[in-house]
Amino acid sequence: MNKIDSKAFAIGEFLSQPIKMHIGGEQVAASSGKTFETLDPGTGKLLARVPAAEAADVDAAVGAARQAFNKTAWRSMQPKDRAVLLHRLADLIDKHTPLLAEIESRDVGKPRVQATAFDIPHAAQTFRYYADLSVNTRHREPFPVAGNDAWSVRQPHGVCGFIFPWNFPFLLLGWGVAPAMAAGNTIVIKPAEDTPLSALIFARLVEEAGIPKGVVNVITGLGSTTGAALSSHRGINRMSFTGSPEIGKLVAEACARNLVPAKLELGGKGAAILFDDIAVESAAEALAAAVTLNAGQVCCTATRWIVHEKVADAFIAKAASTMKGMKVGYGGDESSQIGPLVSDKQRRRVLGYVERSAKEGAEAYLPGGVADVSGYEEGFYVKPALLGGASDNICAREEVFGPVAYVMKFKDEEEAVTLVNSSPYGLANSVWTSDLDRATRVAERLVAGNSWINAHNLFPHGVSYGGCNLSGCGGGVLGPDTLEDYYRKQSIVRPL
Ligand code: NAD
């Protein structure tokens, strides 16, 4: 019944039936019967009514995950056997890419072609990467000590809770849960209320892959109820939160009360430093593409463009014309380069930032504002904006989370590094120069989890991606160390 039949399981069929959560292998409504709405941001219309889980449902999901941890073979399986199931899951994700990309496009608003080319295959690859890494991990390691036979063993922690944001629901779900599953943990996922749908399809694919019931549970609901109940639940062993610093602090506080370790992947205010030896045109095109990717709703994207004064005018002119030429449109339209923002709330936030920035004296090279998309008048579209000026402007300081870049000019390397490091965030920055010695020196001086050279938004599997300061703590994702986060290391000693 839960199995996905590729022919029958078209998006229309999924949306025409009551949307259910996934607890212990059963598809269930919220115990209260309550639902909430998720909208298509491209049309502003209802996409689906989704169960609004409350504390009792969170209890049930955590209980199902605990039961699966204690009673199924999942935790004690040979890593190679778990890896086979995770590879099967990755293959199913690939097989259902059209459906998943369509859901992601309709729920988030993002261009379907981008979800097809990037979000979904990248998530599938994350499962393969961690499946293989877990097979190649030494599960027992000796301690070289005198008088004892001693070793450490890597065990899964137990039940891991995950709370995700709305900007890359499926891709981030993969980054989060793949290492935890590969290590043998069981999972409770709470997707964002704006974008809950792809996680529910994921749960069905998990089951179709042959992974025991209850290993993955998905509860949908609002942050202040479902999210708060999950992060304060005493039955979880680890928590992972991806989202804003404000909510991250609440989650960390709730976890701390139960001494549950929390990984926090939070917001950013990424910068790109552009020296005067860059290829101006291609750098401007690359950064215009970066800041408009996913309508600018990307935690690590470069929103502060710190440009050497000698090339600033040429760079700004090229970036502004590139951004102006981009097509804002419905996510399902193949020619759309920038989809709508995820919600009306998000659109008001972005427009408000642009307005305040102008009031504070920013120069508007491209003013932004509401975008009119013919046939989709109720959607949440905005035009990209390119602003610039003083470093204390609100758009130079705060995370806007929209297609808005802010230019600041610099004279020398020291000034550029100081500007980047003045942010309380620390997620990702990039350095653009043809001098590789300078690129390395500057990249290593920037205080953040990630520095990229002559590119922005790079996520290769096997390279850790995380933040420091206001951008988070707890080790990040995508790297080999993330798998370690999901093992509990235990020492065993036998006197000789
Ligand atoms: P958000 O913090 O508002 O919400 C994130 C999640 O937390 C949602 O599922 C929400 O329901 C839940 N939540 C809300 N209140 C809660 C509470 N009291 N207790 C527990 N959970 C609660 O963030 P958002 O608006 O969904 O996402 C945007 C933010 O996420 C931006 O700051 C962005 O930079 C950040 N982000 C970071 C990364 C990363 O990898 N570092 C990736 C994507 C997004």
Short mmCIF file of C-alpha atoms and ligand atoms in Angstrom, two decimals, residues 163-167 172 175 190-193 221-224 227-228 231 241-245 247-248 250-251 265-268 298-299 399 401 427 465 471, ligand 1:
data_model
loop_
_atom_site.label_atom_id
_atom_site.label_comp_id
_atom_site.label_asym_id
_atom_site.label_seq_id
_atom_site.Cartn_x
_atom_site.Cartn_y
_atom_site.Cartn_z
CA ILE A 163 14.40 19.85 12.02
CA PHE A 164 14.82 21.33 8.54
CA PRO A 165 14.20 24.70 6.83
CA TRP A 166 12.31 25.32 3.61
CA ASN A 167 14.93 26.43 1.12
CA LEU A 172 19.17 19.21 3.23
CA TRP A 175 22.73 15.98 4.11
CA LYS A 190 10.25 17.48 11.04
CA PRO A 191 10.30 19.33 7.72
CA ALA A 192 9.51 23.04 7.51
CA GLU A 193 5.80 23.88 7.48
CA GLY A 221 3.64 20.62 11.79
CA LEU A 222 4.45 24.10 12.95
CA GLY A 223 7.75 25.02 14.51
CA SER A 224 6.32 26.36 17.74
CA GLY A 227 9.41 21.54 16.34
CA ALA A 228 9.41 22.59 19.98
CA SER A 231 13.63 19.41 20.33
CA PHE A 241 18.73 21.65 13.44
CA THR A 242 19.11 23.59 10.21
CA GLY A 243 17.56 27.05 10.12
CA SER A 244 17.87 30.54 11.52
CA PRO A 245 20.14 31.50 14.43
CA ILE A 247 15.35 29.36 16.35
CA GLY A 248 18.67 27.52 16.59
CA LEU A 250 15.75 27.91 21.17
CA VAL A 251 16.46 24.39 19.94
CA GLU A 265 23.57 24.59 10.82
CA LEU A 266 22.45 28.22 10.74
CA GLY A 267 22.21 31.31 8.58
CA GLY A 268 24.94 33.27 6.86
CA VAL A 298 20.63 30.10 0.07
CA CYS A 299 22.31 30.24 3.49
CA GLU A 399 20.73 38.04 6.27
CA PHE A 401 17.49 35.63 2.13
CA LEU A 427 29.37 30.29 7.05
CA TYR A 465 30.49 22.14 5.17
CA SER A 471 26.29 30.33 11.52
P1 NAD B 1 13.56 28.85 10.78
O1 NAD B 1 14.62 28.87 11.82
O2 NAD B 1 12.48 29.84 10.87
O3 NAD B 1 12.85 27.41 10.72
C1 NAD B 1 13.59 26.24 10.57
C2 NAD B 1 12.79 25.08 11.14
O4 NAD B 1 12.64 25.29 12.55
C3 NAD B 1 11.41 24.90 10.57
O5 NAD B 1 11.15 23.52 10.39
C4 NAD B 1 10.51 25.45 11.67
O6 NAD B 1 9.23 24.86 11.69
C5 NAD B 1 11.29 25.05 12.90
N1 NAD B 1 10.95 25.83 14.11
C6 NAD B 1 10.41 27.07 14.18
N2 NAD B 1 10.22 27.41 15.48
C7 NAD B 1 10.67 26.38 16.22
C8 NAD B 1 10.77 26.15 17.62
N3 NAD B 1 10.36 27.07 18.52
N4 NAD B 1 11.31 24.98 18.05
C9 NAD B 1 11.76 24.06 17.15
N5 NAD B 1 11.67 24.21 15.81
C10 NAD B 1 11.13 25.37 15.36
O7 NAD B 1 14.35 28.95 9.38
P2 NAD B 1 13.75 29.02 7.93
O8 NAD B 1 13.14 30.37 7.75
O9 NAD B 1 12.95 27.80 7.67
O10 NAD B 1 15.09 28.88 7.06
C11 NAD B 1 15.92 29.95 6.76
C12 NAD B 1 17.14 29.95 7.65
O11 NAD B 1 17.83 28.69 7.56
C13 NAD B 1 18.14 30.99 7.17
O12 NAD B 1 18.71 31.62 8.29
C14 NAD B 1 19.18 30.13 6.45
O13 NAD B 1 20.44 30.75 6.33
C15 NAD B 1 19.21 28.90 7.30
N6 NAD B 1 19.80 27.75 6.59
C16 NAD B 1 21.03 27.27 6.97
C17 NAD B 1 21.62 26.22 6.28
C18 NAD B 1 22.99 25.67 6.64
O14 NAD B 1 23.34 24.60 6.15
N7 NAD B 1 23.76 26.35 7.46
C19 NAD B 1 20.93 25.64 5.21
C20 NAD B 1 19.69 26.15 4.85
C21 NAD B 1 19.12 27.21 5.55
#
